[in-house]
């Protein structure tokens, strides 16, 4: 029995020595917790219709690229996360994160850049799901957008360090390269998000979407 416990203990030690294993466990834990919370969501037909409209609009905006960045970093687009943020602001973080998760999967199907299964997790479902955290700041949309995009950056940053370090220029560490590359990517998109959230009549758009979804 002692030998069995020692073997299990050594196995856990080896797992936690490996950054990739820790990252995989972290990602899976986040997904599991999110799925548990999603089970409590009650969706009526109007809410599902609005989520569908948000996903369609986010997909269209994602195709309108301002700059397509190299090496799997992503693209600066016309605010594809804005519909996710709007859903989160009006319906709360859980539905916002669910919408983000669904868009991440759609984005994976349409524009896949795959080097590893864990990289897929940290570059598609998790970062877009994080955008839904904006829903915790319902009355402060710019702060909410900033928080959601910050956590989106964190997931991309982790992916960049672990899987895209080979693209770092000479003399750059994978950490510094990922910070600069993903900071520029997420930061530029955040500026566009800010502009759209400021100039667009979000309340009016949301009310009109209600009439469309009927």
PDB file of C-alpha atoms in Angstrom:
ATOM      1  CA  UNK A   1       0.000   0.000   0.000  1.00  0.00           C
ATOM      2  CA  UNK A   2       2.877   2.365   0.854  1.00  0.00           C
ATOM      3  CA  UNK A   3       4.441   1.698  -2.543  1.00  0.00           C
ATOM      4  CA  UNK A   4       1.166   2.606  -4.273  1.00  0.00           C
ATOM      5  CA  UNK A   5       0.917   5.903  -2.393  1.00  0.00           C
ATOM      6  CA  UNK A   6       4.554   6.679  -3.160  1.00  0.00           C
ATOM      7  CA  UNK A   7       3.964   5.983  -6.844  1.00  0.00           C
ATOM      8  CA  UNK A   8       0.907   8.262  -6.900  1.00  0.00           C
ATOM      9  CA  UNK A   9       2.835  10.940  -5.028  1.00  0.00           C
ATOM     10  CA  UNK A  10       5.743  10.767  -7.475  1.00  0.00           C
ATOM     11  CA  UNK A  11       3.292  10.929 -10.367  1.00  0.00           C
ATOM     12  CA  UNK A  12       1.743  14.134  -9.027  1.00  0.00           C
ATOM     13  CA  UNK A  13       5.197  15.619  -8.433  1.00  0.00           C
ATOM     14  CA  UNK A  14       6.170  14.907 -12.039  1.00  0.00           C
ATOM     15  CA  UNK A  15       2.922  16.434 -13.322  1.00  0.00           C
ATOM     16  CA  UNK A  16       3.451  19.635 -11.383  1.00  0.00           C
ATOM     17  CA  UNK A  17       7.052  19.882 -12.544  1.00  0.00           C
ATOM     18  CA  UNK A  18       5.821  20.137 -16.123  1.00  0.00           C
ATOM     19  CA  UNK A  19       4.442  23.591 -17.090  1.00  0.00           C
ATOM     20  CA  UNK A  20       2.415  22.020 -19.890  1.00  0.00           C
ATOM     21  CA  UNK A  21       0.667  19.684 -17.455  1.00  0.00           C
ATOM     22  CA  UNK A  22      -0.105  22.533 -15.063  1.00  0.00           C
ATOM     23  CA  UNK A  23      -1.479  24.599 -17.933  1.00  0.00           C
ATOM     24  CA  UNK A  24      -3.654  21.727 -19.131  1.00  0.00           C
ATOM     25  CA  UNK A  25      -5.052  21.166 -15.632  1.00  0.00           C
ATOM     26  CA  UNK A  26      -5.725  24.877 -15.219  1.00  0.00           C
ATOM     27  CA  UNK A  27      -7.528  25.097 -18.543  1.00  0.00           C
ATOM     28  CA  UNK A  28      -9.629  22.002 -17.877  1.00  0.00           C
ATOM     29  CA  UNK A  29     -10.546  23.215 -14.388  1.00  0.00           C
ATOM     30  CA  UNK A  30     -11.746  26.539 -15.792  1.00  0.00           C
ATOM     31  CA  UNK A  31     -13.814  24.783 -18.460  1.00  0.00           C
ATOM     32  CA  UNK A  32     -15.352  22.387 -15.910  1.00  0.00           C
ATOM     33  CA  UNK A  33     -16.252  25.219 -13.518  1.00  0.00           C
ATOM     34  CA  UNK A  34     -17.755  27.194 -16.402  1.00  0.00           C
ATOM     35  CA  UNK A  35     -19.815  24.218 -17.599  1.00  0.00           C
ATOM     36  CA  UNK A  36     -21.165  23.710 -14.072  1.00  0.00           C
ATOM     37  CA  UNK A  37     -22.236  27.354 -13.981  1.00  0.00           C
ATOM     38  CA  UNK A  38     -23.708  27.146 -17.484  1.00  0.00           C
ATOM     39  CA  UNK A  39     -25.987  24.307 -16.369  1.00  0.00           C
ATOM     40  CA  UNK A  40     -27.778  26.789 -14.099  1.00  0.00           C
ATOM     41  CA  UNK A  41     -28.570  29.143 -16.983  1.00  0.00           C
ATOM     42  CA  UNK A  42     -32.190  29.169 -18.121  1.00  0.00           C
ATOM     43  CA  UNK A  43     -32.449  30.218 -21.755  1.00  0.00           C
ATOM     44  CA  UNK A  44     -35.737  31.286 -23.281  1.00  0.00           C
ATOM     45  CA  UNK A  45     -36.309  31.664 -27.010  1.00  0.00           C
ATOM     46  CA  UNK A  46     -35.623  35.429 -27.005  1.00  0.00           C
ATOM     47  CA  UNK A  47     -32.319  35.017 -25.204  1.00  0.00           C
ATOM     48  CA  UNK A  48     -31.226  32.247 -27.565  1.00  0.00           C
ATOM     49  CA  UNK A  49     -32.203  34.392 -30.541  1.00  0.00           C
ATOM     50  CA  UNK A  50     -30.106  37.285 -29.226  1.00  0.00           C
ATOM     51  CA  UNK A  51     -27.151  35.014 -28.595  1.00  0.00           C
ATOM     52  CA  UNK A  52     -27.524  33.734 -32.160  1.00  0.00           C
ATOM     53  CA  UNK A  53     -27.583  37.287 -33.517  1.00  0.00           C
ATOM     54  CA  UNK A  54     -24.529  38.184 -31.427  1.00  0.00           C
ATOM     55  CA  UNK A  55     -22.626  35.164 -32.720  1.00  0.00           C
ATOM     56  CA  UNK A  56     -23.543  35.940 -36.321  1.00  0.00           C
ATOM     57  CA  UNK A  57     -22.496  39.579 -35.967  1.00  0.00           C
ATOM     58  CA  UNK A  58     -19.270  38.646 -34.162  1.00  0.00           C
ATOM     59  CA  UNK A  59     -18.411  36.229 -36.969  1.00  0.00           C
ATOM     60  CA  UNK A  60     -19.039  38.878 -39.640  1.00  0.00           C
ATOM     61  CA  UNK A  61     -16.952  41.475 -37.775  1.00  0.00           C
ATOM     62  CA  UNK A  62     -14.160  38.924 -37.363  1.00  0.00           C
ATOM     63  CA  UNK A  63     -13.932  38.656 -41.160  1.00  0.00           C
ATOM     64  CA  UNK A  64     -13.397  42.427 -41.460  1.00  0.00           C
ATOM     65  CA  UNK A  65      -9.691  42.480 -40.680  1.00  0.00           C
ATOM     66  CA  UNK A  66      -7.745  45.686 -40.243  1.00  0.00           C
ATOM     67  CA  UNK A  67      -4.407  43.867 -39.896  1.00  0.00           C
ATOM     68  CA  UNK A  68      -3.717  40.140 -40.103  1.00  0.00           C
ATOM     69  CA  UNK A  69      -0.820  39.427 -37.744  1.00  0.00           C
ATOM     70  CA  UNK A  70       1.746  36.672 -38.475  1.00  0.00           C
ATOM     71  CA  UNK A  71       2.699  33.466 -36.652  1.00  0.00           C
ATOM     72  CA  UNK A  72      -0.752  32.668 -35.300  1.00  0.00           C
ATOM     73  CA  UNK A  73      -0.956  35.817 -33.169  1.00  0.00           C
ATOM     74  CA  UNK A  74      -4.384  36.699 -34.531  1.00  0.00           C
ATOM     75  CA  UNK A  75      -5.850  39.667 -36.328  1.00  0.00           C
ATOM     76  CA  UNK A  76      -6.919  43.195 -35.534  1.00  0.00           C
ATOM     77  CA  UNK A  77     -10.534  43.231 -36.685  1.00  0.00           C
ATOM     78  CA  UNK A  78     -13.578  45.460 -36.541  1.00  0.00           C
ATOM     79  CA  UNK A  79     -14.528  44.675 -32.942  1.00  0.00           C
ATOM     80  CA  UNK A  80     -15.642  41.058 -33.180  1.00  0.00           C
ATOM     81  CA  UNK A  81     -15.862  40.800 -29.383  1.00  0.00           C
ATOM     82  CA  UNK A  82     -18.257  43.757 -29.063  1.00  0.00           C
ATOM     83  CA  UNK A  83     -21.408  41.607 -29.523  1.00  0.00           C
ATOM     84  CA  UNK A  84     -20.127  39.274 -26.788  1.00  0.00           C
ATOM     85  CA  UNK A  85     -19.541  42.240 -24.484  1.00  0.00           C
ATOM     86  CA  UNK A  86     -23.017  43.625 -25.217  1.00  0.00           C
ATOM     87  CA  UNK A  87     -24.646  40.275 -24.401  1.00  0.00           C
ATOM     88  CA  UNK A  88     -22.612  40.102 -21.178  1.00  0.00           C
ATOM     89  CA  UNK A  89     -23.590  43.641 -20.151  1.00  0.00           C
ATOM     90  CA  UNK A  90     -27.308  43.007 -20.651  1.00  0.00           C
ATOM     91  CA  UNK A  91     -27.591  39.381 -19.568  1.00  0.00           C
ATOM     92  CA  UNK A  92     -24.777  38.996 -17.065  1.00  0.00           C
ATOM     93  CA  UNK A  93     -21.402  37.262 -17.045  1.00  0.00           C
ATOM     94  CA  UNK A  94     -22.604  33.654 -17.262  1.00  0.00           C
ATOM     95  CA  UNK A  95     -24.508  34.151 -20.522  1.00  0.00           C
ATOM     96  CA  UNK A  96     -21.715  36.442 -21.714  1.00  0.00           C
ATOM     97  CA  UNK A  97     -19.131  33.721 -21.093  1.00  0.00           C
ATOM     98  CA  UNK A  98     -21.344  31.109 -22.740  1.00  0.00           C
ATOM     99  CA  UNK A  99     -21.633  33.331 -25.822  1.00  0.00           C
ATOM    100  CA  UNK A 100     -17.871  33.862 -25.809  1.00  0.00           C
ATOM    101  CA  UNK A 101     -17.233  30.136 -25.523  1.00  0.00           C
ATOM    102  CA  UNK A 102     -19.504  29.437 -28.490  1.00  0.00           C
ATOM    103  CA  UNK A 103     -17.829  32.138 -30.560  1.00  0.00           C
ATOM    104  CA  UNK A 104     -14.408  30.720 -29.677  1.00  0.00           C
ATOM    105  CA  UNK A 105     -15.500  27.347 -31.060  1.00  0.00           C
ATOM    106  CA  UNK A 106     -16.912  29.000 -34.198  1.00  0.00           C
ATOM    107  CA  UNK A 107     -13.650  30.907 -34.635  1.00  0.00           C
ATOM    108  CA  UNK A 108     -11.722  27.650 -34.265  1.00  0.00           C
ATOM    109  CA  UNK A 109     -13.781  26.036 -37.026  1.00  0.00           C
ATOM    110  CA  UNK A 110     -13.533  29.013 -39.398  1.00  0.00           C
ATOM    111  CA  UNK A 111      -9.940  30.139 -38.775  1.00  0.00           C
ATOM    112  CA  UNK A 112      -8.012  27.317 -37.102  1.00  0.00           C
ATOM    113  CA  UNK A 113      -4.342  27.739 -36.200  1.00  0.00           C
ATOM    114  CA  UNK A 114      -3.417  24.577 -34.340  1.00  0.00           C
ATOM    115  CA  UNK A 115      -0.047  23.502 -32.988  1.00  0.00           C
ATOM    116  CA  UNK A 116      -1.164  21.617 -29.856  1.00  0.00           C
ATOM    117  CA  UNK A 117      -4.475  20.642 -28.176  1.00  0.00           C
ATOM    118  CA  UNK A 118      -3.696  22.777 -25.111  1.00  0.00           C
ATOM    119  CA  UNK A 119      -2.820  25.720 -27.365  1.00  0.00           C
ATOM    120  CA  UNK A 120      -6.250  25.354 -28.968  1.00  0.00           C
ATOM    121  CA  UNK A 121      -7.855  25.569 -25.531  1.00  0.00           C
ATOM    122  CA  UNK A 122      -5.930  28.719 -24.606  1.00  0.00           C
ATOM    123  CA  UNK A 123      -6.310  30.480 -27.953  1.00  0.00           C
ATOM    124  CA  UNK A 124      -9.963  29.811 -28.767  1.00  0.00           C
ATOM    125  CA  UNK A 125     -12.627  28.856 -26.170  1.00  0.00           C
ATOM    126  CA  UNK A 126     -10.946  30.219 -23.021  1.00  0.00           C
ATOM    127  CA  UNK A 127      -9.984  33.751 -24.169  1.00  0.00           C
ATOM    128  CA  UNK A 128     -13.337  34.470 -25.791  1.00  0.00           C
ATOM    129  CA  UNK A 129     -15.148  33.051 -22.791  1.00  0.00           C
ATOM    130  CA  UNK A 130     -13.120  35.463 -20.640  1.00  0.00           C
ATOM    131  CA  UNK A 131     -14.563  38.405 -22.587  1.00  0.00           C
ATOM    132  CA  UNK A 132     -17.904  37.594 -20.966  1.00  0.00           C
ATOM    133  CA  UNK A 133     -16.479  38.730 -17.618  1.00  0.00           C
ATOM    134  CA  UNK A 134     -17.461  42.207 -18.793  1.00  0.00           C
ATOM    135  CA  UNK A 135     -20.918  41.320 -17.488  1.00  0.00           C
ATOM    136  CA  UNK A 136     -19.729  41.829 -13.915  1.00  0.00           C
ATOM    137  CA  UNK A 137     -19.461  45.554 -14.691  1.00  0.00           C
ATOM    138  CA  UNK A 138     -22.902  46.207 -16.127  1.00  0.00           C
ATOM    139  CA  UNK A 139     -22.930  49.953 -15.463  1.00  0.00           C
ATOM    140  CA  UNK A 140     -19.288  50.501 -16.466  1.00  0.00           C
ATOM    141  CA  UNK A 141     -19.028  49.142 -19.981  1.00  0.00           C
ATOM    142  CA  UNK A 142     -15.496  50.392 -20.699  1.00  0.00           C
ATOM    143  CA  UNK A 143     -14.174  48.937 -17.444  1.00  0.00           C
ATOM    144  CA  UNK A 144     -15.998  45.696 -18.178  1.00  0.00           C
ATOM    145  CA  UNK A 145     -14.510  45.549 -21.667  1.00  0.00           C
ATOM    146  CA  UNK A 146     -11.053  46.207 -20.227  1.00  0.00           C
ATOM    147  CA  UNK A 147     -11.377  43.412 -17.653  1.00  0.00           C
ATOM    148  CA  UNK A 148     -12.671  40.935 -20.228  1.00  0.00           C
ATOM    149  CA  UNK A 149      -9.927  41.786 -22.710  1.00  0.00           C
ATOM    150  CA  UNK A 150      -7.270  41.668 -19.988  1.00  0.00           C
ATOM    151  CA  UNK A 151      -8.132  38.059 -19.184  1.00  0.00           C
ATOM    152  CA  UNK A 152      -8.311  37.321 -22.908  1.00  0.00           C
ATOM    153  CA  UNK A 153      -4.736  38.610 -23.089  1.00  0.00           C
ATOM    154  CA  UNK A 154      -3.687  36.373 -20.172  1.00  0.00           C
ATOM    155  CA  UNK A 155      -4.829  33.233 -21.982  1.00  0.00           C
ATOM    156  CA  UNK A 156      -3.155  34.243 -25.257  1.00  0.00           C
ATOM    157  CA  UNK A 157      -0.017  35.206 -23.314  1.00  0.00           C
ATOM    158  CA  UNK A 158       0.217  31.753 -21.720  1.00  0.00           C
ATOM    159  CA  UNK A 159      -0.276  30.118 -25.115  1.00  0.00           C
ATOM    160  CA  UNK A 160       2.386  32.357 -26.648  1.00  0.00           C
ATOM    161  CA  UNK A 161       4.958  31.518 -23.983  1.00  0.00           C
ATOM    162  CA  UNK A 162       4.408  27.767 -24.225  1.00  0.00           C
ATOM    163  CA  UNK A 163       3.847  27.254 -27.938  1.00  0.00           C
ATOM    164  CA  UNK A 164       5.107  30.201 -29.986  1.00  0.00           C
ATOM    165  CA  UNK A 165       8.474  30.985 -28.406  1.00  0.00           C
ATOM    166  CA  UNK A 166      10.244  29.786 -31.562  1.00  0.00           C
ATOM    167  CA  UNK A 167       8.984  32.886 -33.369  1.00  0.00           C
ATOM    168  CA  UNK A 168      10.713  35.233 -30.909  1.00  0.00           C
ATOM    169  CA  UNK A 169      13.363  37.474 -32.504  1.00  0.00           C
ATOM    170  CA  UNK A 170      16.991  36.850 -31.540  1.00  0.00           C
ATOM    171  CA  UNK A 171      17.645  37.998 -28.004  1.00  0.00           C
ATOM    172  CA  UNK A 172      13.983  37.916 -26.989  1.00  0.00           C
ATOM    173  CA  UNK A 173      12.728  35.439 -24.416  1.00  0.00           C
ATOM    174  CA  UNK A 174       9.438  33.620 -25.118  1.00  0.00           C
ATOM    175  CA  UNK A 175       7.880  35.520 -22.194  1.00  0.00           C
ATOM    176  CA  UNK A 176       8.878  38.940 -23.525  1.00  0.00           C
ATOM    177  CA  UNK A 177       7.907  38.032 -27.089  1.00  0.00           C
ATOM    178  CA  UNK A 178       4.491  36.756 -26.011  1.00  0.00           C
ATOM    179  CA  UNK A 179       3.913  39.841 -23.862  1.00  0.00           C
ATOM    180  CA  UNK A 180       4.745  42.250 -26.698  1.00  0.00           C
ATOM    181  CA  UNK A 181       2.992  40.321 -29.483  1.00  0.00           C
ATOM    182  CA  UNK A 182      -0.202  39.552 -27.590  1.00  0.00           C
ATOM    183  CA  UNK A 183      -0.178  42.934 -25.888  1.00  0.00           C
ATOM    184  CA  UNK A 184      -0.144  44.626 -29.286  1.00  0.00           C
ATOM    185  CA  UNK A 185      -2.829  42.263 -30.614  1.00  0.00           C
ATOM    186  CA  UNK A 186      -5.240  42.530 -27.679  1.00  0.00           C
ATOM    187  CA  UNK A 187      -4.459  46.197 -26.985  1.00  0.00           C
ATOM    188  CA  UNK A 188      -5.164  47.254 -30.572  1.00  0.00           C
ATOM    189  CA  UNK A 189      -8.437  45.351 -30.582  1.00  0.00           C
ATOM    190  CA  UNK A 190      -9.364  46.913 -27.237  1.00  0.00           C
ATOM    191  CA  UNK A 191      -8.950  50.410 -28.708  1.00  0.00           C
ATOM    192  CA  UNK A 192     -11.391  49.510 -31.490  1.00  0.00           C
ATOM    193  CA  UNK A 193     -13.776  48.024 -28.909  1.00  0.00           C
ATOM    194  CA  UNK A 194     -13.625  51.248 -26.875  1.00  0.00           C
ATOM    195  CA  UNK A 195     -14.426  53.353 -29.930  1.00  0.00           C
ATOM    196  CA  UNK A 196     -17.399  51.173 -30.883  1.00  0.00           C
ATOM    197  CA  UNK A 197     -18.787  51.040 -27.347  1.00  0.00           C
ATOM    198  CA  UNK A 198     -18.558  54.843 -27.097  1.00  0.00           C
ATOM    199  CA  UNK A 199     -20.084  55.741 -30.448  1.00  0.00           C
ATOM    200  CA  UNK A 200     -22.684  52.997 -30.826  1.00  0.00           C
ATOM    201  CA  UNK A 201     -26.128  53.413 -29.194  1.00  0.00           C
ATOM    202  CA  UNK A 202     -25.859  50.094 -27.368  1.00  0.00           C
ATOM    203  CA  UNK A 203     -29.234  50.407 -25.600  1.00  0.00           C
ATOM    204  CA  UNK A 204     -31.024  51.153 -28.869  1.00  0.00           C
ATOM    205  CA  UNK A 205     -29.316  48.285 -30.673  1.00  0.00           C
ATOM    206  CA  UNK A 206     -30.289  45.887 -27.932  1.00  0.00           C
ATOM    207  CA  UNK A 207     -33.924  47.006 -27.957  1.00  0.00           C
ATOM    208  CA  UNK A 208     -34.090  46.621 -31.735  1.00  0.00           C
ATOM    209  CA  UNK A 209     -32.643  43.140 -31.468  1.00  0.00           C
ATOM    210  CA  UNK A 210     -35.615  42.294 -29.255  1.00  0.00           C
ATOM    211  CA  UNK A 211     -38.053  43.247 -32.009  1.00  0.00           C
ATOM    212  CA  UNK A 212     -36.027  41.222 -34.549  1.00  0.00           C
ATOM    213  CA  UNK A 213     -35.986  38.144 -32.311  1.00  0.00           C
ATOM    214  CA  UNK A 214     -39.750  38.085 -31.891  1.00  0.00           C
TER     215      UNK A 214
END
